[in-house]
PDB file of N, CA, C and O in Angstrom:
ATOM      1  N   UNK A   1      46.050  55.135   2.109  1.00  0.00           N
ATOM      2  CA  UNK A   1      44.953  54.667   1.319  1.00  0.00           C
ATOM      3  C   UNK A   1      45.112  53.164   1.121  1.00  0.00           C
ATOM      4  O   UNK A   1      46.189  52.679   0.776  1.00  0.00           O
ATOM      5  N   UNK A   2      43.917  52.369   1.367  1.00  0.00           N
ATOM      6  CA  UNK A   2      44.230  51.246   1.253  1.00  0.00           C
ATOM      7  C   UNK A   2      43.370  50.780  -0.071  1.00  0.00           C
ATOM      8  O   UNK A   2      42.416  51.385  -0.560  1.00  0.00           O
ATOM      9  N   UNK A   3      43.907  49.645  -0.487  1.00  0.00           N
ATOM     10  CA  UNK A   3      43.154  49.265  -1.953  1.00  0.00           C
ATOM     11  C   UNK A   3      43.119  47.507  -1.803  1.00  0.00           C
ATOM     12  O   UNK A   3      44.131  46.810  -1.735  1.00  0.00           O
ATOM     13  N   UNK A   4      41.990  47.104  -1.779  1.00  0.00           N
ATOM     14  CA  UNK A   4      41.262  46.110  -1.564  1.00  0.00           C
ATOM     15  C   UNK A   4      40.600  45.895  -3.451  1.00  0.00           C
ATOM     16  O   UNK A   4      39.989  46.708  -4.145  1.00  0.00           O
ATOM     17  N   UNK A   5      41.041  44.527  -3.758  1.00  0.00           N
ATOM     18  CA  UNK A   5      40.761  43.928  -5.008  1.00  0.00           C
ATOM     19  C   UNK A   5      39.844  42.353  -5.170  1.00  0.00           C
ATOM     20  O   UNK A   5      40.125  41.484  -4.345  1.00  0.00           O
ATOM     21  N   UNK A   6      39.110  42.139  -5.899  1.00  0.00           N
ATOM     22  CA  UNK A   6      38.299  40.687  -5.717  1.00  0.00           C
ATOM     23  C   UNK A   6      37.914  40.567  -7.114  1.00  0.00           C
ATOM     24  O   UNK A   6      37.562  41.475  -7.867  1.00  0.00           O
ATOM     25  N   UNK A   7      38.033  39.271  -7.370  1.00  0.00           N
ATOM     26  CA  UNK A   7      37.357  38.577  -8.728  1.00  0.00           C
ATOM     27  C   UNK A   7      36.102  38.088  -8.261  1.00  0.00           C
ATOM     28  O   UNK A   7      35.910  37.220  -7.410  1.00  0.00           O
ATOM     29  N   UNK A   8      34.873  39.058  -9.231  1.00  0.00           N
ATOM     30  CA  UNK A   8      34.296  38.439  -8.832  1.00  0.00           C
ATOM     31  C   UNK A   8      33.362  37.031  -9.244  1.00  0.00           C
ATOM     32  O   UNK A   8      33.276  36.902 -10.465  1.00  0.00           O
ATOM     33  N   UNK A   9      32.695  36.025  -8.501  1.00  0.00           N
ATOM     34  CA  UNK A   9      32.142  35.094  -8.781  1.00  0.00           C
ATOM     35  C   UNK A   9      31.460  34.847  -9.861  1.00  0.00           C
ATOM     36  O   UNK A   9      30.857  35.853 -10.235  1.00  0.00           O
ATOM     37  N   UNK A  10      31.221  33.495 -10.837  1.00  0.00           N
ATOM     38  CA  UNK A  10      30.620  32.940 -11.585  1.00  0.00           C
ATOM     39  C   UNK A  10      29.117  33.629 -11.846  1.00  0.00           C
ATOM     40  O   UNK A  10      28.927  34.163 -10.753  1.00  0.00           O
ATOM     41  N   UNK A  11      28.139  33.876 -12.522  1.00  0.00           N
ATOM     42  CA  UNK A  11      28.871  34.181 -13.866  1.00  0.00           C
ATOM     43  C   UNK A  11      29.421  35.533 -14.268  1.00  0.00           C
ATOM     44  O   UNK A  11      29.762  35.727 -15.435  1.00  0.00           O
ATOM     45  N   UNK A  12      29.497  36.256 -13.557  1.00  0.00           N
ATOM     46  CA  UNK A  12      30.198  37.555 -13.366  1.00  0.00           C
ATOM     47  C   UNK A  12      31.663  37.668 -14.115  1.00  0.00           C
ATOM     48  O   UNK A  12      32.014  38.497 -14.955  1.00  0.00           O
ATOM     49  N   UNK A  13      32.502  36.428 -13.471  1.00  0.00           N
ATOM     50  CA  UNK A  13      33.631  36.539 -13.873  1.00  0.00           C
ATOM     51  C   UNK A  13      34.322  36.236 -15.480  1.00  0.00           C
ATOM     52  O   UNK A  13      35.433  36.154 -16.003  1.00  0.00           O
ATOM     53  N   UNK A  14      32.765  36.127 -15.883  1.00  0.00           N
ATOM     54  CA  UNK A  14      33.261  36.153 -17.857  1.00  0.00           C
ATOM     55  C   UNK A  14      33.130  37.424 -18.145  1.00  0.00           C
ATOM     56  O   UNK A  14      33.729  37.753 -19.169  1.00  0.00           O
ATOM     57  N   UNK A  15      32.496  38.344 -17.544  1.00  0.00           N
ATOM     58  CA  UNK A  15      32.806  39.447 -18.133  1.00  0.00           C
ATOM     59  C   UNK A  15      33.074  40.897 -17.199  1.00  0.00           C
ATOM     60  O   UNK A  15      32.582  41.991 -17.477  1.00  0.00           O
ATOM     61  N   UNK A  16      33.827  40.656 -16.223  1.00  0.00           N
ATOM     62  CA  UNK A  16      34.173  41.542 -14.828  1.00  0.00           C
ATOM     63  C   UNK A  16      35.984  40.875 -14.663  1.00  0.00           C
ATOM     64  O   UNK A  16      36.210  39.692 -14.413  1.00  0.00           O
ATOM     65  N   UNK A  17      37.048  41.891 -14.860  1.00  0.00           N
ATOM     66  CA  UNK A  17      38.329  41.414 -14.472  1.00  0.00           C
ATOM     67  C   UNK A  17      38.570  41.796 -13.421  1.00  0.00           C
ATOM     68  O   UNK A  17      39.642  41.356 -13.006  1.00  0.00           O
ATOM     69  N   UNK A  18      37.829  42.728 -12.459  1.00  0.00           N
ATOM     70  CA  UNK A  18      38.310  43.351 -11.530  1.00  0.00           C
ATOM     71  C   UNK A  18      37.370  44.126 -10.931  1.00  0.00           C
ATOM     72  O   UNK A  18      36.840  44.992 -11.627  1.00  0.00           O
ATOM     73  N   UNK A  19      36.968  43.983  -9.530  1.00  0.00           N
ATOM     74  CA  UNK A  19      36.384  44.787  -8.458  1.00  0.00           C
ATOM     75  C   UNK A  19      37.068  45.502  -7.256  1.00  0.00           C
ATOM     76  O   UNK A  19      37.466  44.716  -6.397  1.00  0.00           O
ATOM     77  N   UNK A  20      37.262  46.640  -7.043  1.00  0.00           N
ATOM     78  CA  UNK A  20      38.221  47.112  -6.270  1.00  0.00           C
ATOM     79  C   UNK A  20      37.214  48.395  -5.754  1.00  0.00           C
ATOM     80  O   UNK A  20      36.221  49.020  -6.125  1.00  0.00           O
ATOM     81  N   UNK A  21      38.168  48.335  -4.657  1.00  0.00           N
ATOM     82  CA  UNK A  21      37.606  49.761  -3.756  1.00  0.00           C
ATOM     83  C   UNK A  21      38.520  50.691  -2.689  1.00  0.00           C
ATOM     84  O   UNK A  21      38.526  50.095  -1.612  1.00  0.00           O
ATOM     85  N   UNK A  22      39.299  51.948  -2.605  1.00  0.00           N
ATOM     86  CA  UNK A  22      39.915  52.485  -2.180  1.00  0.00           C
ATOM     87  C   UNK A  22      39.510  52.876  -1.063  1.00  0.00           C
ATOM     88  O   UNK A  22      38.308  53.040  -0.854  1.00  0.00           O
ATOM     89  N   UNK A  23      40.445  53.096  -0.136  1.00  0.00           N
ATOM     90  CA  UNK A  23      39.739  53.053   1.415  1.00  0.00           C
ATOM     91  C   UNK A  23      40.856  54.347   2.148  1.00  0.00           C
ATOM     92  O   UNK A  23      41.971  54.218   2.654  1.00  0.00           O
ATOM     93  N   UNK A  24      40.187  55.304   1.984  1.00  0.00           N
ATOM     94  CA  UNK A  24      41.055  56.222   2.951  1.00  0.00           C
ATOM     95  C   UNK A  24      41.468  57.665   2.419  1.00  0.00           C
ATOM     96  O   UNK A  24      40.850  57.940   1.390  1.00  0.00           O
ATOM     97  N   UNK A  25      42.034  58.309   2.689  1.00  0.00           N
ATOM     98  CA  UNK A  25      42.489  59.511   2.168  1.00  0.00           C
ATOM     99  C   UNK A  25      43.867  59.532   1.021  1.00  0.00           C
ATOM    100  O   UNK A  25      45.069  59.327   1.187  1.00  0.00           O
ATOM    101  N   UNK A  26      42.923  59.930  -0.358  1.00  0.00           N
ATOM    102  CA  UNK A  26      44.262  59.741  -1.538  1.00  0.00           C
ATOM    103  C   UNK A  26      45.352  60.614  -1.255  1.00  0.00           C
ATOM    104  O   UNK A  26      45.263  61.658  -0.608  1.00  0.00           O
ATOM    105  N   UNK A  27      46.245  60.207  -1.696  1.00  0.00           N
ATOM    106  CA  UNK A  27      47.461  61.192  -1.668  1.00  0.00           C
ATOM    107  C   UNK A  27      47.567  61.895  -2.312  1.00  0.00           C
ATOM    108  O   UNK A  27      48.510  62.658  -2.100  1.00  0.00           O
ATOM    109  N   UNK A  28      46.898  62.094  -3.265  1.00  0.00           N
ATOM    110  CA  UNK A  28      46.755  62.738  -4.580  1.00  0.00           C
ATOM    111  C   UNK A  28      45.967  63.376  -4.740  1.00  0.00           C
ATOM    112  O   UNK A  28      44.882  62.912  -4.389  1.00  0.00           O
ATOM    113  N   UNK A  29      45.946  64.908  -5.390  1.00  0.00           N
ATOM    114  CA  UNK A  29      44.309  65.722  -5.691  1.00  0.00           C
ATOM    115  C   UNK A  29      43.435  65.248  -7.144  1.00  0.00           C
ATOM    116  O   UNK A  29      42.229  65.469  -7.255  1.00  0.00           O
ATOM    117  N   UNK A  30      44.226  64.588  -8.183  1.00  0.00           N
ATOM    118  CA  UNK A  30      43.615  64.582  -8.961  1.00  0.00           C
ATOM    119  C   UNK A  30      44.023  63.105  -9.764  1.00  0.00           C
ATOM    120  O   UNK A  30      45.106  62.547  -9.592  1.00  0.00           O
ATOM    121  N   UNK A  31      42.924  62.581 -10.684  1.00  0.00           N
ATOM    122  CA  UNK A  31      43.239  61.290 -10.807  1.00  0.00           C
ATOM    123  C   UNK A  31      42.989  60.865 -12.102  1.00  0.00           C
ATOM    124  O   UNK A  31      41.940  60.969 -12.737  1.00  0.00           O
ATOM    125  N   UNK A  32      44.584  60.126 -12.611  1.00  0.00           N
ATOM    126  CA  UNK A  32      44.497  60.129 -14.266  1.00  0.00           C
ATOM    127  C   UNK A  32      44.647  58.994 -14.509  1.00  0.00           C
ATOM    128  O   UNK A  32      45.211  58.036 -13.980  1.00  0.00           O
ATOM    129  N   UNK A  33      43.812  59.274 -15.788  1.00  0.00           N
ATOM    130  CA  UNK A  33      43.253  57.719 -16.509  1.00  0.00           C
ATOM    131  C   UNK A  33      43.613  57.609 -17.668  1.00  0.00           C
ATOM    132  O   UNK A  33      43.087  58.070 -18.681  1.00  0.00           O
ATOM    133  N   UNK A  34      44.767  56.831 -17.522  1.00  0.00           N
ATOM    134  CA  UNK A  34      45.473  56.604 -19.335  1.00  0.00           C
ATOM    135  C   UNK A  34      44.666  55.722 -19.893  1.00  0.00           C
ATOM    136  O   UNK A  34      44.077  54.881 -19.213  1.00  0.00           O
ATOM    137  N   UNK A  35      44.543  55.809 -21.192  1.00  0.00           N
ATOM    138  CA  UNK A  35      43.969  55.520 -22.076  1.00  0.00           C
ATOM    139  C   UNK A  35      43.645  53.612 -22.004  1.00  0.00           C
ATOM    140  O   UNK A  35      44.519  52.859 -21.574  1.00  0.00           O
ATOM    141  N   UNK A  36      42.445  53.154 -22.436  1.00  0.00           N
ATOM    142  CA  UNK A  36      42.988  51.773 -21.955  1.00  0.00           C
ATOM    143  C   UNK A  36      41.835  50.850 -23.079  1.00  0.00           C
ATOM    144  O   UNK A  36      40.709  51.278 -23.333  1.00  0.00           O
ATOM    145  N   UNK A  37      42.293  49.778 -23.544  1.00  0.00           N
ATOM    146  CA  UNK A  37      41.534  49.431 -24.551  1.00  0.00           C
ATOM    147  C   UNK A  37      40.557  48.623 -23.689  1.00  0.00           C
ATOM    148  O   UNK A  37      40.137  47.732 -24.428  1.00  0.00           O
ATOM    149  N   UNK A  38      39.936  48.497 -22.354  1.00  0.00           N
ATOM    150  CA  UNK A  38      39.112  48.307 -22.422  1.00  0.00           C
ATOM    151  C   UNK A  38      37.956  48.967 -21.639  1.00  0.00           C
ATOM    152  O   UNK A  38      38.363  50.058 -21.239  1.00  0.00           O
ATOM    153  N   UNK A  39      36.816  48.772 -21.298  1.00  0.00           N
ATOM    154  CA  UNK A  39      35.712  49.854 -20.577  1.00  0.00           C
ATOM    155  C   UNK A  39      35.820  49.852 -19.140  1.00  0.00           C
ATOM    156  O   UNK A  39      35.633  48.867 -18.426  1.00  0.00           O
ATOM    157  N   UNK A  40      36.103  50.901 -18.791  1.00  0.00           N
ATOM    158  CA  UNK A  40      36.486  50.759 -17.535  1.00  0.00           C
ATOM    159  C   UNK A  40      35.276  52.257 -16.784  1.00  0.00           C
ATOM    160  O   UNK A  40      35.253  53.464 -17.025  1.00  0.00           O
ATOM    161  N   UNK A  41      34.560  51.502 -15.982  1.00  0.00           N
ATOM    162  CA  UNK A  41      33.278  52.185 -15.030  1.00  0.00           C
ATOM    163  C   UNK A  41      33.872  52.322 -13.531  1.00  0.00           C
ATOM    164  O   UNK A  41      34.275  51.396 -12.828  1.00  0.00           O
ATOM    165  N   UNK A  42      33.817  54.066 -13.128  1.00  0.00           N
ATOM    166  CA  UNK A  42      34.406  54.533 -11.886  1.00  0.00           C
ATOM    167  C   UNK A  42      33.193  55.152 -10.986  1.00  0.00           C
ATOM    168  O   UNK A  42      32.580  56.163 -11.329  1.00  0.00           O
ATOM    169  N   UNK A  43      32.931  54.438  -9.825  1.00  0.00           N
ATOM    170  CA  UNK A  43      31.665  55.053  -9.088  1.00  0.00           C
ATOM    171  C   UNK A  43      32.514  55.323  -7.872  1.00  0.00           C
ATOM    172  O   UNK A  43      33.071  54.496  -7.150  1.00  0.00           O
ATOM    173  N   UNK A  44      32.506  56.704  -7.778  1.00  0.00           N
ATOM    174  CA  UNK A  44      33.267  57.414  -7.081  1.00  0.00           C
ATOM    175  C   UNK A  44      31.884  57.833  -5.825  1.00  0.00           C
ATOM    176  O   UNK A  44      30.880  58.478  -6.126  1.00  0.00           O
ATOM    177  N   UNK A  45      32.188  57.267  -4.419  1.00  0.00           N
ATOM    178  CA  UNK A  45      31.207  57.305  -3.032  1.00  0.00           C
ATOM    179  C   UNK A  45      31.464  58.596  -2.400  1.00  0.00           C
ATOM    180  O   UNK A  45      30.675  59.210  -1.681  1.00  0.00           O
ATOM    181  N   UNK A  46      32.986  59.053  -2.833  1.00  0.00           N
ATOM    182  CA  UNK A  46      33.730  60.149  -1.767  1.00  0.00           C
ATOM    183  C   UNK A  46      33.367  61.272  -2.514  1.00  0.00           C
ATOM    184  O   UNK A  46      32.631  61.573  -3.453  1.00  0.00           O
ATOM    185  N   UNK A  47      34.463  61.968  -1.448  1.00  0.00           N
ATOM    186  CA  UNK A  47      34.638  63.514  -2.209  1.00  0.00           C
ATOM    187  C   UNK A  47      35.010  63.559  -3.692  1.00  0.00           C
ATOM    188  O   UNK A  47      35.884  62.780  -4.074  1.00  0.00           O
ATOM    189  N   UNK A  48      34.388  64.460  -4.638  1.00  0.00           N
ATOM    190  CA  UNK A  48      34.901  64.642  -5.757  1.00  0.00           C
ATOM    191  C   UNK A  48      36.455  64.705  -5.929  1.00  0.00           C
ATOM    192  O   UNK A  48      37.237  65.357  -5.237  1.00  0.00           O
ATOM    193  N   UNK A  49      36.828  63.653  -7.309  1.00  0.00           N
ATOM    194  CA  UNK A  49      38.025  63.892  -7.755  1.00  0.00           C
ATOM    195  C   UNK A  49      38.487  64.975  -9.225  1.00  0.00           C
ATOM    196  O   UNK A  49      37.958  64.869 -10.331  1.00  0.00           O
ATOM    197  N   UNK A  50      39.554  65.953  -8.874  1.00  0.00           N
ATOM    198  CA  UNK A  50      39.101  66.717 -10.139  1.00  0.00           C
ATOM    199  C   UNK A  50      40.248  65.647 -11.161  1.00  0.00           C
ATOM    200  O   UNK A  50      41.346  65.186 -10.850  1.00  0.00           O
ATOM    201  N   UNK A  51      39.516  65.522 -12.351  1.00  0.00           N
ATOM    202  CA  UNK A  51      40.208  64.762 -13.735  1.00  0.00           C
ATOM    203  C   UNK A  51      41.022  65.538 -14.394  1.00  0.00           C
ATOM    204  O   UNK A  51      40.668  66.699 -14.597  1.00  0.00           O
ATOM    205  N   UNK A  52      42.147  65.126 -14.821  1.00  0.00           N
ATOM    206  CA  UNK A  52      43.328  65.168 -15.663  1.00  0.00           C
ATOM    207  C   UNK A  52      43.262  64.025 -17.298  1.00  0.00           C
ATOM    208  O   UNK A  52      43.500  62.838 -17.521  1.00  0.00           O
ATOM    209  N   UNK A  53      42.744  65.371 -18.244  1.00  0.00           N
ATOM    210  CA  UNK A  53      43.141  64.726 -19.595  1.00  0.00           C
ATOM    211  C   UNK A  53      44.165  64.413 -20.201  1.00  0.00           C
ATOM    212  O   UNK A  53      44.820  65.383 -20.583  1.00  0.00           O
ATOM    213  N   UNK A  54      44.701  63.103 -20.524  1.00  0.00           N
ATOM    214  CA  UNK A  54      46.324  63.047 -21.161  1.00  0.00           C
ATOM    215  C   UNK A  54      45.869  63.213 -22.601  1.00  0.00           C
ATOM    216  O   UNK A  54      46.719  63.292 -23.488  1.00  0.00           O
ATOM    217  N   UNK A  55      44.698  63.265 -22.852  1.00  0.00           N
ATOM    218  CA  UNK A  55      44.516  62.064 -24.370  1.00  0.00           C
ATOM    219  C   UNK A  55      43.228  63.138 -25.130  1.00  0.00           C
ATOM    220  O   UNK A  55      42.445  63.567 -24.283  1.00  0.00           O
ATOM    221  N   UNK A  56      43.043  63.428 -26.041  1.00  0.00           N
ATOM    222  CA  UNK A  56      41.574  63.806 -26.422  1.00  0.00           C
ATOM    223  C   UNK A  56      41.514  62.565 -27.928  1.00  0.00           C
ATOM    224  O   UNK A  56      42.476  61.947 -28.384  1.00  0.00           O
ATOM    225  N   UNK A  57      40.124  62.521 -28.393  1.00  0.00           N
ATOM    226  CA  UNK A  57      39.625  61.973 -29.372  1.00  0.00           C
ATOM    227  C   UNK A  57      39.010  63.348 -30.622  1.00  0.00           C
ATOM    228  O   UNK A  57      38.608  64.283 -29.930  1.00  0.00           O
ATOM    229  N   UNK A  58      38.937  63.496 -31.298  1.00  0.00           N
ATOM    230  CA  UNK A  58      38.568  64.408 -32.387  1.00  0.00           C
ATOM    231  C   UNK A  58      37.536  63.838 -33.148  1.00  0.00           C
ATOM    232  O   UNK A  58      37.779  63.197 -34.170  1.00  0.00           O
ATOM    233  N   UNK A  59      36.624  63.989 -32.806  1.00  0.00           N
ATOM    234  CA  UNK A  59      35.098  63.437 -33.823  1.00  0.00           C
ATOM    235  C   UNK A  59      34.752  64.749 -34.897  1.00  0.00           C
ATOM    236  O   UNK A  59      34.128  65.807 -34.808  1.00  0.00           O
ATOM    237  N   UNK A  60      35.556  64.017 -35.987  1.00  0.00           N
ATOM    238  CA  UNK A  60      35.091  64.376 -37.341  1.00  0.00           C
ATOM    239  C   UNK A  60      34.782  63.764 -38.609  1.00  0.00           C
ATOM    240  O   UNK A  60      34.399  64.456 -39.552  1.00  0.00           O
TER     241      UNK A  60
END
């Protein structure tokens, strides 16, 4: 799997830290996302990945 990363250009780059895109067959079946203080948006092109919860939130 290859992983290709870019900052992208002005004015983008005030509020974008990172553009990336995975290229190939994961090694992995399933794909976990620790917790992270900031917003992080996954547009997944391929085959479905099944998700692994480490973390829940409790809305009460």
């Amino acid at each position: 799997m290859e992983y290709v990363s870019r900052v992208p250009r002005p004015p983008l780059d005030g509020l974008i830290d990172d553009l990336y895109h995975l290229e190939g067959v994961p090694p992995y079946a399933r794909l976990t996302l620790p917790p992270m203080p900031a917003a992080l948006l996954i547009v997944n092109l391929g085959a479905p990945f099944r998700t692994a919860r480490i973390w829940s939130v409790s809305l009460k």
